[in-house]
PDB file of C-alpha atoms in Angstrom:
ATOM      1  CA  MET A 211      -6.027  16.872  -7.326  1.00 86.00           C
ATOM      2  CA  THR A 212      -6.525  14.750  -4.212  1.00 91.00           C
ATOM      3  CA  ILE A 213      -3.241  14.263  -2.373  1.00 95.00           C
ATOM      4  CA  HIS A 214      -2.650  11.376   0.040  1.00 96.00           C
ATOM      5  CA  VAL A 215       0.444  11.578   2.279  1.00 98.00           C
ATOM      6  CA  VAL A 216       1.579   8.155   3.558  1.00 98.00           C
ATOM      7  CA  ASP A 217       4.226   6.636   5.803  1.00 98.00           C
ATOM      8  CA  ILE A 218       5.594   3.220   4.782  1.00 97.00           C
ATOM      9  CA  GLN A 219       7.021   0.740   7.277  1.00 97.00           C
ATOM     10  CA  HIS A 220       8.837  -2.412   6.109  1.00 96.00           C
ATOM     11  CA  PHE A 221       9.312  -5.276   8.573  1.00 95.00           C
ATOM     12  CA  THR A 222      12.333  -7.362   7.526  1.00 94.00           C
ATOM     13  CA  HIS A 223      13.897 -10.584   8.735  1.00 93.00           C
ATOM     14  CA  THR A 224      16.297 -13.310   7.707  1.00 91.00           C
ATOM     15  CA  CYS A 225      15.149 -16.886   7.300  1.00 88.00           C
ATOM     16  CA  PRO A 226      16.501 -20.256   6.130  1.00 86.00           C
ATOM     17  CA  ALA A 227      15.659 -19.347   2.520  1.00 84.00           C
ATOM     18  CA  TRP A 228      17.868 -16.214   2.598  1.00 82.00           C
ATOM     19  CA  PRO A 229      20.010 -16.459   5.750  1.00 83.00           C
ATOM     20  CA  ASP A 230      22.498 -13.738   4.723  1.00 86.00           C
ATOM     21  CA  GLU A 231      20.074 -11.218   3.254  1.00 89.00           C
ATOM     22  CA  PRO A 232      17.386  -9.368   5.226  1.00 90.00           C
ATOM     23  CA  HIS A 233      14.200  -9.064   3.191  1.00 91.00           C
ATOM     24  CA  PRO A 234      10.736  -7.588   3.832  1.00 92.00           C
ATOM     25  CA  TYR A 235       7.953  -9.935   4.901  1.00 91.00           C
ATOM     26  CA  ASP A 236       5.371  -7.284   5.865  1.00 94.00           C
ATOM     27  CA  THR A 237       4.773  -3.759   4.560  1.00 96.00           C
ATOM     28  CA  ARG A 238       2.368  -1.350   6.235  1.00 97.00           C
ATOM     29  CA  ARG A 239       1.165   1.944   4.829  1.00 97.00           C
ATOM     30  CA  THR A 240      -0.405   4.574   7.070  1.00 97.00           C
ATOM     31  CA  ILE A 241      -2.364   7.481   5.608  1.00 97.00           C
ATOM     32  CA  ILE A 242      -1.143  10.611   7.376  1.00 97.00           C
ATOM     33  CA  ASP A 243      -3.081  13.333   5.570  1.00 97.00           C
ATOM     34  CA  VAL A 244      -5.632  13.717   2.772  1.00 96.00           C
ATOM     35  CA  THR A 245      -6.054  16.969   0.867  1.00 95.00           C
ATOM     36  CA  PRO A 246      -9.293  16.718  -1.151  1.00 93.00           C
ATOM     37  CA  GLY A 247      -9.280  17.964  -4.719  1.00 91.00           C
ATOM     38  CA  GLY A 248     -12.852  19.222  -4.645  1.00 93.00           C
ATOM     39  CA  PRO A 249     -15.856  18.327  -6.792  1.00 95.00           C
ATOM     40  CA  CYS A 250     -15.440  16.786 -10.251  1.00 95.00           C
ATOM     41  CA  ARG A 251     -15.029  19.369 -13.013  1.00 95.00           C
ATOM     42  CA  THR A 252     -15.930  17.072 -15.920  1.00 95.00           C
ATOM     43  CA  PRO A 253     -18.691  14.682 -14.799  1.00 96.00           C
ATOM     44  CA  VAL A 254     -19.627  11.833 -17.128  1.00 95.00           C
ATOM     45  CA  THR A 255     -23.199  10.976 -18.150  1.00 96.00           C
ATOM     46  CA  ILE A 256     -23.849   7.232 -18.348  1.00 94.00           C
ATOM     47  CA  HIS A 257     -26.883   5.319 -19.596  1.00 93.00           C
ATOM     48  CA  CYS A 258     -28.178   1.931 -18.459  1.00 90.00           C
ATOM     49  CA  GLY A 259     -31.429   0.940 -20.153  1.00 92.00           C
ATOM     50  CA  GLN A 260     -33.920   3.736 -19.502  1.00 94.00           C
ATOM     51  CA  VAL A 261     -31.876   5.237 -16.630  1.00 95.00           C
ATOM     52  CA  THR A 262     -29.430   8.098 -17.176  1.00 96.00           C
ATOM     53  CA  THR A 263     -27.189   9.468 -14.434  1.00 96.00           C
ATOM     54  CA  THR A 264     -24.107  11.650 -14.024  1.00 96.00           C
ATOM     55  CA  ILE A 265     -21.065  10.416 -12.084  1.00 96.00           C
ATOM     56  CA  ALA A 266     -17.634  11.839 -11.274  1.00 95.00           C
ATOM     57  CA  CYS A 267     -15.078  11.172 -13.998  1.00 94.00           C
ATOM     58  CA  HIS A 268     -12.784   9.158 -11.661  1.00 92.00           C
ATOM     59  CA  ARG A 269     -15.481   6.449 -11.503  1.00 93.00           C
ATOM     60  CA  HIS A 270     -15.525   6.005 -15.276  1.00 93.00           C
ATOM     61  CA  GLU A 271     -12.385   7.366 -16.964  1.00 94.00           C
ATOM     62  CA  PRO A 272      -8.790   6.096 -16.856  1.00 94.00           C
ATOM     63  CA  ALA A 273      -6.334   8.235 -14.858  1.00 91.00           C
ATOM     64  CA  ASN A 274      -4.960  10.097 -17.882  1.00 92.00           C
ATOM     65  CA  ARG A 275      -8.466  11.367 -18.789  1.00 93.00           C
ATOM     66  CA  GLN A 276      -9.600  12.411 -15.298  1.00 94.00           C
ATOM     67  CA  CYS A 277     -10.016  16.066 -14.384  1.00 94.00           C
ATOM     68  CA  GLY A 278      -7.564  17.760 -12.036  1.00 91.00           C
ATOM     69  CA  ALA A 279      -9.934  17.511  -9.070  1.00 93.00           C
ATOM     70  CA  CYS A 280     -10.394  13.735  -9.441  1.00 93.00           C
ATOM     71  CA  ARG A 281      -6.757  12.836 -10.114  1.00 92.00           C
ATOM     72  CA  LEU A 282      -5.064  11.082  -7.179  1.00 92.00           C
ATOM     73  CA  ILE A 283      -1.497  11.774  -6.040  1.00 93.00           C
ATOM     74  CA  VAL A 284       0.192   9.609  -3.369  1.00 95.00           C
ATOM     75  CA  THR A 285       3.192  11.203  -1.652  1.00 97.00           C
ATOM     76  CA  THR A 286       5.481   9.199   0.624  1.00 97.00           C
ATOM     77  CA  ARG A 287       6.507  11.176   3.691  1.00 97.00           C
ATOM     78  CA  ARG A 288       8.689   8.596   5.426  1.00 97.00           C
ATOM     79  CA  ILE A 289       9.948   5.046   4.810  1.00 97.00           C
ATOM     80  CA  THR A 290      11.208   3.067   7.804  1.00 97.00           C
ATOM     81  CA  GLU A 291      12.617  -0.435   8.117  1.00 95.00           C
ATOM     82  CA  VAL A 292      12.379  -2.565  11.258  1.00 94.00           C
ATOM     83  CA  PHE A 293      14.628  -5.656  11.407  1.00 93.00           C
ATOM     84  CA  MET A 294      12.880  -8.405  13.389  1.00 90.00           C
ATOM     85  CA  GLY A 295      15.812 -10.865  13.520  1.00 88.00           C
ATOM     86  CA  HIS A 296      16.148 -14.399  12.201  1.00 85.00           C
ATOM     87  CA  HIS A 297      12.949 -16.420  11.740  1.00 81.00           C
ATOM     88  CA  GLY A 298      13.361 -20.135  11.393  1.00 79.00           C
ATOM     89  CA  PRO A 299      14.221 -23.286  13.312  1.00 73.00           C
ATOM     90  CA  ASP A 300      16.276 -22.689  16.447  1.00 60.00           C
ATOM     91  CA  HIS A 301      19.417 -24.854  16.117  1.00 52.00           C
ATOM     92  CA  THR A 302      20.854 -23.952  19.537  1.00 52.00           C
ATOM     93  CA  ARG A 303      18.491 -26.205  21.569  1.00 52.00           C
ATOM     94  CA  PRO A 304      18.734 -29.989  21.439  1.00 53.00           C
ATOM     95  CA  HIS A 305      15.626 -31.681  20.075  1.00 51.00           C
ATOM     96  CA  THR A 306      13.725 -33.718  22.681  1.00 57.00           C
ATOM     97  CA  ASP A 307      10.547 -35.744  22.254  1.00 59.00           C
ATOM     98  CA  ALA A 308       8.063 -35.631  25.090  1.00 57.00           C
ATOM     99  CA  ALA A 309       6.492 -39.042  24.691  1.00 51.00           C
TER     100      ALA A 309
END
């Protein structure tokens, strides 16, 4: 089983669409650690015309039929939220045209 450990960071703001409710506008995921599962234990033989080759099962089989070494697990280590304030038109300044 290959295990990926990730940190998730949500950037939130308020805007004219939802002025009273902060909501995420950007989500970033950072891979912190990867523990490899090792070589495939049940490789698959495929045929294409006259060519026959063997590939790892994760390249051919759905997740529920993959061997333990090819199966992928994603573990979240930390989730953080950063509030970036209100994004939208600034109503505190008077509008002036520079003509």
